[in-house]
PDB file of C-alpha atoms in Angstrom:
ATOM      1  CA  UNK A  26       4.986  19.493  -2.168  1.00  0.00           C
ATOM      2  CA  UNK A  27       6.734  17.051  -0.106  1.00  0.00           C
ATOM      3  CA  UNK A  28       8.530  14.179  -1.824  1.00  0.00           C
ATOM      4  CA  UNK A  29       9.108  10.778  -0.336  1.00  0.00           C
ATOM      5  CA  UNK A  30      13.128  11.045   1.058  1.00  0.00           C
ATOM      6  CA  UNK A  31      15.521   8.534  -0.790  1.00  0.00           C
ATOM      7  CA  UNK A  32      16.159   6.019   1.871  1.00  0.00           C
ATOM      8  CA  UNK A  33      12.387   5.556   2.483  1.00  0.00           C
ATOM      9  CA  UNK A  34      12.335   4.838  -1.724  1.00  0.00           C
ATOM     10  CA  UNK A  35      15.371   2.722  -1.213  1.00  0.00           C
ATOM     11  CA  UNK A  36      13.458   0.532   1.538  1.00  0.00           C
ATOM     12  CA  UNK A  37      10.510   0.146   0.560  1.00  0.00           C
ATOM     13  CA  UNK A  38      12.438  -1.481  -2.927  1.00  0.00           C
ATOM     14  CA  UNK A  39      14.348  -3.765  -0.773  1.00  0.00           C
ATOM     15  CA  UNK A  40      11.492  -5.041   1.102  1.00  0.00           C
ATOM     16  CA  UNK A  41       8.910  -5.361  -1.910  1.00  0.00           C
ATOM     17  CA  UNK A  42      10.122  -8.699  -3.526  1.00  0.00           C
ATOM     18  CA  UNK A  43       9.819 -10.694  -0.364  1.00  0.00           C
ATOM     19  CA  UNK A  44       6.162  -8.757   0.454  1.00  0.00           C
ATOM     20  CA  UNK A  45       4.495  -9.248  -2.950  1.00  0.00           C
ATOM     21  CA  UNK A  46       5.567 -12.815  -2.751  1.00  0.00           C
ATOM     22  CA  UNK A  47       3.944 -13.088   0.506  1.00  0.00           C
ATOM     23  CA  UNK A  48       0.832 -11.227  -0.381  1.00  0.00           C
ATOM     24  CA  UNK A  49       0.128 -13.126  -3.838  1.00  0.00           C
ATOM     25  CA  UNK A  50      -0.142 -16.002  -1.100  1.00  0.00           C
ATOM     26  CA  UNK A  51      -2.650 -14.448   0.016  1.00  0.00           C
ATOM     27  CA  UNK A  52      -4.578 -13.246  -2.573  1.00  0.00           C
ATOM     28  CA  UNK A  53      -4.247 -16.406  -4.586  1.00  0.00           C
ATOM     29  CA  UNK A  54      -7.029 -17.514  -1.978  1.00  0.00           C
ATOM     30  CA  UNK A  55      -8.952 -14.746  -3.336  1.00  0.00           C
ATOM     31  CA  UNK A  56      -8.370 -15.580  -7.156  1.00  0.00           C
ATOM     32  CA  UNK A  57      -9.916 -19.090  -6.334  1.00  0.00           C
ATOM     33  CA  UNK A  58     -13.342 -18.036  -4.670  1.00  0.00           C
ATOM     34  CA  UNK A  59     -13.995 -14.684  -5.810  1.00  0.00           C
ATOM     35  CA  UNK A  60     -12.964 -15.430  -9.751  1.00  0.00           C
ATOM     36  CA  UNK A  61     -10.287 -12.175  -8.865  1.00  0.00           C
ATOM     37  CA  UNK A  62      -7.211 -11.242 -10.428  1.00  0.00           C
ATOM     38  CA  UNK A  63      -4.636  -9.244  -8.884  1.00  0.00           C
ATOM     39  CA  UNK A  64      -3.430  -5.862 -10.995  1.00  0.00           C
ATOM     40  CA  UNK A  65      -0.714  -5.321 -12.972  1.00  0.00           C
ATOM     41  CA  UNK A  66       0.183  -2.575 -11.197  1.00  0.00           C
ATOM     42  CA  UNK A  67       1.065  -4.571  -8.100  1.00  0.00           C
ATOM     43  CA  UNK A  68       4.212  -5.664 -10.032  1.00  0.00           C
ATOM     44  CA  UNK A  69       5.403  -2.191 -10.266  1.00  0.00           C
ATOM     45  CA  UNK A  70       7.516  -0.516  -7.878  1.00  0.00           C
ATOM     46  CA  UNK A  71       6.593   3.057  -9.635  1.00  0.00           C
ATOM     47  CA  UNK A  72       2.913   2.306  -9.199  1.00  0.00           C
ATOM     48  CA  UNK A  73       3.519   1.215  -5.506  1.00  0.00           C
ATOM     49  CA  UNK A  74       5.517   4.428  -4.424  1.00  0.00           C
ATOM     50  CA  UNK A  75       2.719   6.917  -6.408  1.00  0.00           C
ATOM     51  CA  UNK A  76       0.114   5.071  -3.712  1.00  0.00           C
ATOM     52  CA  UNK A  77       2.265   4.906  -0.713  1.00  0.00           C
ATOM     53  CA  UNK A  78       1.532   8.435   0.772  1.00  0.00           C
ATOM     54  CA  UNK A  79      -2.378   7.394   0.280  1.00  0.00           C
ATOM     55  CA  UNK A  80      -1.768   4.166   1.888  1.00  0.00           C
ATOM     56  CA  UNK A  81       0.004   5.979   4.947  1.00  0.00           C
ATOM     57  CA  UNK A  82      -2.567   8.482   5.302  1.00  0.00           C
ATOM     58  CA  UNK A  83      -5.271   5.414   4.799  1.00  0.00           C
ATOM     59  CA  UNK A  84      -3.368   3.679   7.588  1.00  0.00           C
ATOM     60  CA  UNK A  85      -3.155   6.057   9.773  1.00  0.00           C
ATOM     61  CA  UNK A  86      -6.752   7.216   9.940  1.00  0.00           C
ATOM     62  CA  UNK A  87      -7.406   3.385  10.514  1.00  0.00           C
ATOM     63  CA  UNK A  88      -4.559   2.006  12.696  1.00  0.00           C
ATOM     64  CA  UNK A  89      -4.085   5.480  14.919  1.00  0.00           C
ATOM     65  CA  UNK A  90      -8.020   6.826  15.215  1.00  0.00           C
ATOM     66  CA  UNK A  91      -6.472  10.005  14.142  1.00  0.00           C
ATOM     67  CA  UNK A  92      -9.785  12.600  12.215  1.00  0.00           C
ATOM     68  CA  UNK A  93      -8.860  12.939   8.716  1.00  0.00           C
ATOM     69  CA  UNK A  94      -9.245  16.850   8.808  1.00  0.00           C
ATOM     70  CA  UNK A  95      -5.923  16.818  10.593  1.00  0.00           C
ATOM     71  CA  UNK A  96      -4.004  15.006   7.827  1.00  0.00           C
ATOM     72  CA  UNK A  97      -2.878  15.156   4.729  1.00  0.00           C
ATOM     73  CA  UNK A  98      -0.619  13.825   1.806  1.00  0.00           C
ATOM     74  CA  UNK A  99       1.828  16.123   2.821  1.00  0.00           C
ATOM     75  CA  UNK A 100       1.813  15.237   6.425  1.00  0.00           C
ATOM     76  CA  UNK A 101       1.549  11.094   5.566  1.00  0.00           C
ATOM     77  CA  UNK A 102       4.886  11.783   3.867  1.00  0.00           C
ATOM     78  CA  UNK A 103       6.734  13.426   6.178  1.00  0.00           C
ATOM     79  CA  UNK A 104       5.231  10.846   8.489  1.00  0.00           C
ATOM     80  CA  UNK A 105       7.797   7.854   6.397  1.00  0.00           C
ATOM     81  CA  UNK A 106      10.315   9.862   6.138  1.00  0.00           C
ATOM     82  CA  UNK A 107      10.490  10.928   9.445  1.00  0.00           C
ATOM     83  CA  UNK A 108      10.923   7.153  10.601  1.00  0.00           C
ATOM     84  CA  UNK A 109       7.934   7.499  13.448  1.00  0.00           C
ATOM     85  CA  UNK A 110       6.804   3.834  12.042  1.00  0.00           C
ATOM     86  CA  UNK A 111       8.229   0.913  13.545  1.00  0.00           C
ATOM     87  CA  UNK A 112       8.011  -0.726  10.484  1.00  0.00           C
ATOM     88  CA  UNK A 113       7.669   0.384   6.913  1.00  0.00           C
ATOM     89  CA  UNK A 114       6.325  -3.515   5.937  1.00  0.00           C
ATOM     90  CA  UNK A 115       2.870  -2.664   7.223  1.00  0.00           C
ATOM     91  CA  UNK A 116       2.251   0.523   5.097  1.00  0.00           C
ATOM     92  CA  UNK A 117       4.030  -1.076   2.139  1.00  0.00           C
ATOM     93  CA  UNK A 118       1.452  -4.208   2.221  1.00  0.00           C
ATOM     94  CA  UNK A 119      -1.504  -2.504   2.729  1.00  0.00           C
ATOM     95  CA  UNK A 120      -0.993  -0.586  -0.298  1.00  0.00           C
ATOM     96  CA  UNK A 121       0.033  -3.447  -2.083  1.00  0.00           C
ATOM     97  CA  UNK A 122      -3.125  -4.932  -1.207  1.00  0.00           C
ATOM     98  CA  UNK A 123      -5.065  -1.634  -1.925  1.00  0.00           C
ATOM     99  CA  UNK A 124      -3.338  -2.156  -5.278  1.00  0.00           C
ATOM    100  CA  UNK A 125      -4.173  -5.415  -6.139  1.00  0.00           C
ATOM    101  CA  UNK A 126      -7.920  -5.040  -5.546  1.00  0.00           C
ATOM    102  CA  UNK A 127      -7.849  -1.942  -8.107  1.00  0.00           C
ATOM    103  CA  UNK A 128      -9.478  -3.853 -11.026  1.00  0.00           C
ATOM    104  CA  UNK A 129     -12.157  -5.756  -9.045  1.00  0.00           C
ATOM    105  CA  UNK A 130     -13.343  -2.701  -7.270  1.00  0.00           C
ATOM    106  CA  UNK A 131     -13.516  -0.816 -10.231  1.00  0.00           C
ATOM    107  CA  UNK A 132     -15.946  -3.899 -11.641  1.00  0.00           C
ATOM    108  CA  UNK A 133     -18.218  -4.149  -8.703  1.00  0.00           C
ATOM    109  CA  UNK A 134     -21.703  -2.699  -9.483  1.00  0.00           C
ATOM    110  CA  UNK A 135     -22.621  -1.189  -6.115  1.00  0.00           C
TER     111      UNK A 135
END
């Protein structure tokens, strides 16, 4: 199983202060009209790594077109730690905000 490589952990720390502030922002728009509250898990870098490989591969599919039969966790990691994204911030938000929904999507009744 392929692990995410140290310096992709040690950036994605570095930048996740500055992002979450940004992002709760953002969702604080949400709180207001949607009565939504953002996870605690957003807060936690732990919680943020264990999703980043899903968020890649999510990200991919959606950003790149690419057919999810020729991906997988595997090859999302070794996609960040091969550096073949301009920037890491992208990723790193959207599975922030993939995060913070966690609660309200587990509440919807569809």
């Amino acid at each position: 199983m392929t692990k995410l490589s140290d310096k992709v952990i040690k950036e994605v720390k570095k930048i996740l202060p500055e992002l979450r502030e940004e992002l709760l922002e953002e969702l604080k728009r949400w709180e207001d009209s949607h009565k939504f509250k953002v996870c605690s898990e957003f807060h936690s870098d732990k919680h943020v790594l264990a999703h980043l490989p899903y968020a890649t591969y999510e990200y991919i599919i959606l950003a790149w077109g690419l057919e999810a039969k020729r991906l997988d966790k595997d090859a999302a990691i070794d996609a960040l730690n091969g550096k073949i994204f301009k920037d890491i911030r992208k990723i790193t938000a959207h599975t922030l905000r993939r995060i913070a929904f966690c609660e309200h999507i587990k509440k919807l009744k569809i």
